[in-house]
Amino acid sequence: MDAPSQKALVDPSGVNLGGPRLSAELLEACRAGDRDAFRALYDAYKDRVYSIAFYFFHGDAGAASDVTQQVFLKLITSIRQFRGEAEFSTWLYRMVVNVCLDIARARRGDAASADRTRLEAVAATGSHEEDYARSQMASSVRAAVAGLPAKFRIAVLLRYFEDLSYEEMAKALHCSMGTVASRLSRGHKMLAERLKELMTGRI
Amino acid sequence: MFHQYRVRKVAADLETQLVERQSRDLMTEYLPVVEAPDAIWRAIELSLMRPDRVVRRTHLPWAWASVGVVFLIGAVGWLAWRHGREWIETDARSRVVVTVGAIGTVEVEPNTRVRVVRDRASEHRFALAHGEIRASITAPPKLFFVDTASGTAVDLGCEYSLSTDEDGTGVLRVTRGWVSFQWNGLESLVPAGASCRTRAHAGPGIPYFDDAPEALKRAADRGDFDAVLRPARVRDTLTLWHVLSRVDSNRRGQVFDRIAALTPVPPGISRDLVLRLDRETLTRFKDELAWTW
């Protein structure tokens, strides 16, 4: 898979927290095997799934594509099992977490430094269009997130990209709400430590 | 005193909120949503047009290329089974692919005898008498079960192979997701990349990662739990966590201490509760350790 070009990055102002809600009609159509409905479902969630995987895997576009493909294939082949007891996004992000961890396990041994280099390369592609300081900030934030331990990283990314509640995150991460709170708190503190200099100017 | 505690707690909560808000502001500004490449949907459509790839990522093209041919051979046996024979039995040269509802497939390998016990949306259950099956399931956990003489493999959303002989001696090998193998209240949780022996009248053995040191694997297979401790790596806390509930209370402390020496014990995990095999604590401990597996 090609690395995403700078043009593929959505404008930061376009970040849409909160997430789309899956309509009953769309869900029913998906269950009935309607290919257009699947496409609509895919379009609604693809960028968010891809983004979480992209930042989880330190900017590795190939891994992010792999995760996105596997998640939606699983979703399409098992959507009949989704009875609607839980929020759809919880079910979806549970799959995202599982696939991310499966791939991370399978790729264990990859040098973290190599991943970090890849991420910085992605960040640097836009630097000629932005001022140097901004590019350095962006690079630092991404590297800080990439440097978090996996369990904190996925919690922070889920919270940020999907704005899931603690209860939803607990279901997605298969742990207690207390553990979610602890991971988020520690994850954000670690981020803050790493970004102390950047934050100083904001307080 | 209480007032001071309240003040400190409120201050700590405010600090946490501030830190989260600042981190969030920075991420909003510098971690944009990345547009998924169009190629992903094309790949998904391609997979949907080729059913054998929907449930499996093919790593061995030549091996899987033969599945189509084998399927035809196996289909004869499968049709025969559909028309009244209870058991599916393959000989040394045949293989059958069984579609499991809408949730996946089971490949029945040569020299295998297997039966579909139940086939409902809420429960798909096979009985494996002997031989080997390869299951590839994409469904919520606990919908697909395989009974053997030494216990039951419970699918937790995964891809795995399970082989056994008539008395239940065999191997469970997981390639994606998780599988729980259960017998008489004894359970082994096996993640992707790990295997677990199954034993007659003894249920699941201790699981270990396939890349674990040979000394650890041999020790786990023969149930020599003391010999498992020394060669264990951080990732082998999978094995050590299972050993905790398989040794007597006198030796349990050594196992816990070995885990603690390999990786920091997560906050809130009490040594005392672990040694007493408190179910909730053990589950939380496992969930935390699993991040290193």
XYZ file of C-alpha atoms in Angstrom:
496
model
C 0.000 0.000 0.000
C 1.186 3.501 -0.719
C 1.801 5.857 2.107
C -0.899 8.511 2.224
C 0.151 11.727 0.601
C -0.269 15.017 2.344
C -3.340 15.595 0.158
C -4.938 12.512 1.690
C -4.842 14.084 5.121
C -8.167 15.674 5.931
C -7.987 19.250 7.099
C -7.630 19.305 10.918
C -10.763 21.419 11.164
C -12.631 18.534 9.635
C -12.110 16.319 12.681
C -15.532 14.990 13.517
C -15.757 13.712 17.040
C -18.823 11.882 18.213
C -19.221 9.580 15.259
C -22.066 8.747 12.945
C -25.032 6.854 14.308
C -26.018 3.747 12.418
C -29.628 3.910 11.293
C -31.843 0.881 11.732
C -32.597 0.909 8.009
C -28.945 0.838 7.069
C -28.248 -1.947 9.537
C -31.177 -3.958 8.195
C -29.991 -3.451 4.624
C -26.498 -4.608 5.600
C -27.941 -7.696 7.253
C -29.839 -8.407 4.058
C -26.550 -8.341 2.173
C -27.132 -5.048 0.356
C -23.729 -4.133 -1.112
C -24.615 -0.413 -1.370
C -25.520 -0.384 2.314
C -22.150 -1.929 3.152
C -20.480 0.744 1.112
C -22.413 3.446 2.993
C -21.401 1.854 6.278
C -17.800 1.639 5.134
C -17.802 5.280 4.022
C -19.209 6.371 7.362
C -16.476 4.727 9.429
C -13.491 4.013 7.200
C -11.474 7.149 7.888
C -11.829 6.848 11.632
C -10.881 3.170 11.674
C -7.981 3.876 9.347
C -6.819 6.861 11.427
C -6.824 4.938 14.681
C -4.800 2.150 13.068
C -2.531 4.658 11.328
C -1.540 6.369 14.547
C -1.546 3.121 16.518
C 1.020 1.662 14.120
C 3.248 4.713 14.255
C 2.180 6.012 10.864
C 2.491 2.725 9.012
C 0.012 3.088 6.130
C 0.340 -0.592 5.172
C -0.640 -1.767 8.644
C -3.483 0.766 8.779
C -4.829 -0.515 5.444
C -4.516 -4.085 6.633
C -6.432 -3.327 9.826
C -9.163 -1.424 7.966
C -9.589 -4.201 5.427
C -9.749 -6.936 8.045
C -12.126 -5.013 10.282
C -14.636 -4.345 7.500
C -14.397 -7.861 6.130
C -15.140 -9.206 9.595
C -17.934 -6.722 9.955
C -19.524 -7.580 6.624
C -19.301 -11.314 7.189
C -20.664 -11.194 10.717
C -23.092 -8.284 10.761
C -26.001 -10.686 10.981
C -24.729 -11.533 14.449
C -25.040 -7.921 15.552
C -28.382 -7.777 17.340
C -28.252 -4.159 18.342
C -28.032 -4.781 22.107
C -24.881 -2.724 22.221
C -23.946 0.467 20.420
C -22.723 -0.374 16.947
C -19.584 1.702 17.396
C -18.665 -0.317 20.507
C -18.904 -3.519 18.505
C -16.928 -2.020 15.646
C -14.165 -0.648 17.837
C -13.910 -3.916 19.718
C -12.989 -5.415 16.353
C -10.544 -2.590 15.697
C -8.818 -3.212 19.021
C -8.643 -6.965 18.430
C -7.301 -6.656 14.902
C -4.756 -4.010 15.921
C -3.492 -6.239 18.712
C -3.453 -9.338 16.505
C -1.405 -7.553 13.880
C 0.840 -6.013 16.506
C 1.499 -9.497 17.888
C 2.155 -10.893 14.446
C 4.564 -8.071 13.717
C 6.311 -8.291 17.072
C 9.975 -7.836 16.590
C 9.652 -4.945 14.184
C 11.996 -2.284 15.438
C 10.070 0.525 17.090
C 12.707 2.898 15.878
C 11.945 1.963 12.305
C 8.266 2.707 12.900
C 9.084 6.024 14.413
C 11.193 6.927 11.433
C 8.280 6.098 9.170
C 5.950 8.320 11.182
C 8.340 11.212 11.105
C 8.680 10.787 7.366
C 4.913 11.128 7.013
C 4.926 14.191 9.189
C 7.735 15.728 7.236
C 6.042 15.486 3.860
C 3.991 18.560 4.574
C 6.706 20.601 6.149
C 7.538 22.499 3.000
C 3.980 23.837 2.950
C 3.874 24.842 6.547
C 6.200 26.837 8.651
C 8.987 24.941 10.293
C 7.721 25.362 13.848
C 4.301 23.942 13.047
C 5.809 20.952 11.356
C 8.013 20.342 14.368
C 5.000 20.543 16.678
C 3.014 18.117 14.563
C 5.940 15.750 14.431
C 6.385 15.924 18.210
C 2.709 15.240 18.949
C 2.609 12.273 16.601
C 5.855 10.872 17.933
C 4.593 11.302 21.499
C 1.423 9.346 20.738
C 3.395 6.713 18.855
C 5.700 6.339 21.839
C 2.935 5.463 24.298
C 2.678 1.826 25.393
C 0.089 -0.004 23.284
C -2.611 -0.212 25.932
C -2.471 3.507 26.677
C -2.112 4.417 23.007
C -5.233 2.555 21.902
C -7.241 3.998 24.816
C -6.190 7.550 24.028
C -6.863 7.111 20.302
C -10.304 5.590 20.871
C -11.189 8.389 23.238
C -9.956 11.017 20.853
C -11.207 9.752 17.516
C -14.488 8.180 18.570
C -15.211 10.048 21.802
C -16.491 6.809 23.335
C -17.806 6.900 26.878
C -15.875 5.027 29.571
C -18.520 2.323 29.486
C -18.238 1.918 25.716
C -14.465 1.927 25.918
C -14.558 -0.704 28.650
C -16.552 -2.956 26.319
C -14.296 -2.252 23.368
C -11.123 -2.825 25.375
C -12.547 -5.750 27.323
C -11.688 -4.298 30.718
C -13.364 -2.457 33.590
C -14.322 1.231 33.518
C -11.817 1.810 36.300
C -9.075 0.374 34.120
C -10.182 2.603 31.232
C -10.035 5.660 33.479
C -6.624 4.633 34.739
C -5.254 4.020 31.251
C -6.575 7.317 29.943
C -5.252 9.215 32.903
C -1.821 7.623 32.711
C -1.776 7.870 28.921
C -2.560 11.574 29.001
C -0.011 12.155 31.741
C 2.644 10.388 29.705
C 1.663 12.472 26.715
C 1.847 15.602 28.813
C 5.309 14.640 30.032
C 6.478 14.160 26.492
C 4.825 17.337 25.317
C 5.651 19.498 28.293
C 7.513 22.054 26.301
C 4.757 22.313 23.719
C 2.106 22.700 26.384
C 3.958 25.326 28.348
C 2.913 27.954 25.886
C -0.746 26.990 26.216
C -1.336 27.185 29.950
C -7.738 16.048 57.788
C -10.682 14.993 55.653
C -10.935 18.535 54.299
C -7.278 18.419 53.219
C -7.860 15.101 51.537
C -10.861 16.529 49.643
C -8.864 19.561 48.548
C -6.012 17.362 47.310
C -8.444 15.093 45.464
C -10.240 17.980 43.774
C -6.892 19.471 42.801
C -5.768 16.123 41.367
C -9.041 15.737 39.410
C -8.714 19.242 38.016
C -5.136 18.583 37.014
C -6.196 15.379 35.254
C -8.936 17.214 33.383
C -6.548 19.979 32.423
C -3.958 17.515 31.173
C -6.589 15.635 29.171
C -7.956 18.831 27.661
C -4.511 20.066 26.704
C -3.549 16.718 25.177
C -6.815 16.689 23.312
C -6.301 20.206 21.992
C -2.891 19.268 20.704
C -4.180 16.070 19.118
C -7.082 17.895 17.471
C -4.628 20.299 15.982
C -1.892 17.906 14.994
C -3.456 14.449 14.579
C -5.834 14.941 11.660
C -8.186 12.212 10.541
C -6.384 10.404 7.752
C -8.393 9.502 4.692
C -8.428 5.771 4.019
C -7.005 4.981 0.545
C -9.563 3.900 -2.077
C -7.596 0.717 -2.623
C -8.942 -0.701 0.641
C -12.535 -0.878 -0.563
C -11.395 -2.417 -3.839
C -9.530 -5.080 -1.869
C -12.611 -5.732 0.252
C -14.809 -6.096 -2.827
C -12.298 -8.458 -4.347
C -12.343 -10.550 -1.205
C -16.125 -10.613 -1.161
C -16.131 -11.956 -4.690
C -13.810 -14.754 -3.579
C -15.509 -16.380 -0.593
C -12.447 -18.325 0.464
C -10.684 -15.045 1.167
C -13.449 -13.495 3.203
C -12.579 -15.445 6.264
C -8.914 -16.028 5.723
C -5.831 -14.056 4.874
C -3.903 -16.324 2.595
C -0.230 -16.627 3.381
C 0.415 -19.903 1.568
C -1.022 -19.422 -1.920
C 0.063 -22.795 -3.242
C -1.369 -24.666 -0.319
C -4.665 -22.859 -0.509
C -4.867 -23.065 -4.262
C -5.521 -26.729 -3.796
C -8.539 -26.034 -1.616
C -10.808 -25.635 -4.641
C -9.899 -29.074 -5.947
C -10.083 -30.592 -2.503
C -13.441 -28.930 -1.963
C -14.887 -30.807 -4.914
C -13.603 -34.071 -3.555
C -14.855 -33.221 -0.111
C -18.217 -32.007 -1.368
C -19.108 -35.573 -2.303
C -18.610 -36.658 1.283
C -20.411 -33.604 2.565
C -23.446 -34.215 0.349
C -23.532 -37.791 1.531
C -23.540 -36.511 5.094
C -26.337 -34.058 4.286
C -28.426 -36.919 3.060
C -28.559 -38.783 6.282
C -25.083 -39.662 7.528
C -24.410 -38.187 10.896
C -20.631 -38.151 10.821
C -18.278 -36.580 8.321
C -15.333 -38.884 7.820
C -12.450 -38.161 5.495
C -9.924 -40.673 4.255
C -6.214 -40.129 3.741
C -6.755 -38.204 0.504
C -9.894 -36.189 1.047
C -10.701 -32.974 2.770
C -14.052 -31.269 3.368
C -14.895 -27.612 3.781
C -18.020 -27.043 5.850
C -19.691 -23.644 5.930
C -20.705 -22.746 9.479
C -23.891 -20.692 9.145
C -22.886 -17.171 8.224
C -19.937 -17.063 10.572
C -17.161 -18.950 8.847
C -15.828 -22.265 7.657
C -14.362 -25.458 9.034
C -11.904 -27.439 6.970
C -11.943 -31.096 7.839
C -8.477 -32.484 7.186
C -7.703 -36.009 5.920
C -8.224 -38.955 8.278
C -10.682 -37.037 10.395
C -14.043 -37.912 11.896
C -16.271 -35.033 12.911
C -19.965 -34.406 13.488
C -22.154 -31.305 13.498
C -23.916 -31.516 16.835
C -25.846 -28.263 16.685
C -26.292 -25.665 13.976
C -28.272 -22.688 15.241
C -27.692 -18.960 14.969
C -26.977 -18.880 18.700
C -24.769 -21.987 18.825
C -22.723 -23.906 16.278
C -21.267 -27.023 17.851
C -19.052 -29.706 16.324
C -17.775 -32.917 17.863
C -14.277 -33.944 16.764
C -13.693 -37.650 17.352
C -10.211 -37.772 15.840
C -8.126 -36.038 13.208
C -7.737 -32.351 12.550
C -9.941 -29.390 11.697
C -9.104 -25.811 10.798
C -11.731 -23.309 11.864
C -11.967 -19.784 10.581
C -14.705 -17.888 12.356
C -15.696 -14.258 12.174
C -18.386 -13.874 14.803
C -18.887 -12.596 18.312
C -17.310 -14.842 20.957
C -18.915 -18.057 22.186
C -20.960 -18.971 19.157
C -18.763 -21.753 17.830
C -17.702 -24.797 19.881
C -15.768 -27.957 19.154
C -16.047 -30.852 21.598
C -13.237 -33.392 21.876
C -12.588 -36.225 24.301
C -10.405 -33.939 26.394
C -12.559 -30.815 26.450
C -14.243 -28.105 24.407
C -12.665 -25.419 22.249
C -14.687 -22.225 22.576
C -14.220 -19.694 19.815
C -13.585 -16.139 20.942
C -13.442 -14.763 17.380
C -10.571 -16.427 15.646
C -8.799 -18.792 13.301
C -7.255 -21.980 14.649
C -6.443 -25.628 14.082
C -7.354 -28.403 16.469
C -6.102 -31.958 16.241
C -6.881 -34.831 18.530
C -6.793 -38.586 18.752
C -9.620 -40.765 20.057
C -8.664 -40.334 23.700
C -8.304 -36.552 23.488
C -4.546 -36.132 23.163
C -3.892 -33.357 20.701
C -2.882 -29.780 19.985
C -4.750 -26.503 19.672
C -2.890 -23.912 17.598
C -4.322 -20.397 17.237
C -3.404 -18.160 14.320
C -5.824 -15.281 14.883
C -7.836 -14.019 17.836
C -8.361 -16.144 20.932
C -9.641 -19.626 21.766
C -10.635 -20.901 25.172
C -10.162 -24.615 25.799
C -12.229 -25.900 28.710
C -12.560 -29.139 30.617
C -14.104 -29.785 34.025
C -13.729 -26.185 35.183
C -10.152 -25.999 33.914
C -9.562 -23.404 31.214
C -6.671 -22.368 28.988
C -6.904 -19.113 27.044
C -4.856 -19.323 23.879
C -4.118 -16.161 21.859
C -2.872 -15.871 18.277
C 0.636 -17.245 17.891
C 0.262 -19.666 20.789
C -0.503 -23.368 21.167
C -1.817 -25.633 23.844
C -1.629 -29.401 24.263
C -4.790 -31.265 25.111
C -4.493 -34.402 27.224
C -6.706 -37.373 27.852
C -8.588 -37.067 31.152
C -6.632 -33.943 32.019
C -8.049 -31.270 29.711
C -6.034 -28.348 28.413
C -2.328 -28.085 29.015
C -0.485 -24.850 29.682
C -0.439 -22.635 26.583
C 2.768 -21.102 25.291
C 3.790 -18.972 22.365
C 5.186 -20.854 19.412
C 8.337 -18.714 19.560
C 8.886 -19.447 23.259
C 12.206 -21.003 24.355
C 12.246 -24.747 23.734
C 13.051 -25.396 27.407
C 9.875 -23.606 28.430
C 7.752 -25.466 25.896
C 9.112 -28.847 26.951
C 8.604 -28.034 30.630
C 5.023 -26.846 30.014
C 4.224 -29.972 28.005
C 5.406 -32.300 30.754
C 3.798 -30.198 33.496
C 7.116 -29.347 35.130
C 6.050 -25.927 36.335
C 9.241 -25.164 38.243
C 11.234 -25.525 35.044
C 8.927 -23.084 33.267
C 9.967 -20.127 35.404
C 13.597 -19.590 34.493
C 13.448 -19.500 30.673
C 10.313 -17.317 30.603
C 10.465 -13.997 28.743
C 8.072 -11.054 29.237
C 5.755 -12.483 26.608
C 5.756 -15.838 28.354
C 3.743 -14.372 31.190
C 0.971 -15.997 29.139
C 2.347 -19.331 30.304
C 3.131 -18.156 33.818
C -0.335 -16.669 34.320
C -1.828 -20.065 33.533
C 0.628 -21.807 35.834
C -0.611 -19.660 38.752
C -3.835 -21.625 38.984
C -2.236 -25.024 38.308
C 0.262 -25.158 41.177
C -0.290 -25.492 44.908
C -0.405 -22.397 47.080
C 3.169 -22.900 48.326
C 4.642 -22.567 44.841
C 2.195 -19.957 43.588
C 4.170 -17.166 45.223
C 7.271 -18.083 43.205
C 5.287 -17.904 39.992
C 3.834 -14.509 40.911
C 7.289 -13.207 41.828
C 8.693 -14.409 38.521
C 5.954 -12.535 36.652
C 6.642 -9.447 38.760
C 10.343 -9.709 37.910
C 9.550 -9.831 34.191
C 7.014 -7.025 34.014
C 5.702 -4.465 36.507
C 2.621 -5.677 38.348
C -0.219 -3.351 37.302
C -1.667 -1.045 39.952
C -4.583 -2.576 41.803
C -3.372 -6.169 41.417
C -2.879 -7.525 44.900
C -0.337 -10.328 45.354
C -2.445 -11.717 48.151
C -5.601 -11.875 46.015
C -3.697 -13.468 43.141
C -2.285 -16.127 45.460
C -5.799 -16.792 46.714
C -6.865 -17.190 43.063
C -9.460 -14.456 43.335
C -11.263 -14.803 40.027
C -11.781 -11.106 39.334
C -8.191 -10.225 40.224
C -6.828 -13.004 38.035
C -8.948 -11.800 35.113
C -7.773 -8.205 35.540
C -4.192 -9.415 35.881
C -4.535 -11.401 32.663
C -6.113 -8.449 30.829
C -3.179 -6.260 31.806
C -0.513 -8.843 31.029
C -2.161 -9.563 27.681
C -0.868 -6.255 26.359
C 2.576 -7.788 26.284
C 1.432 -11.034 24.591
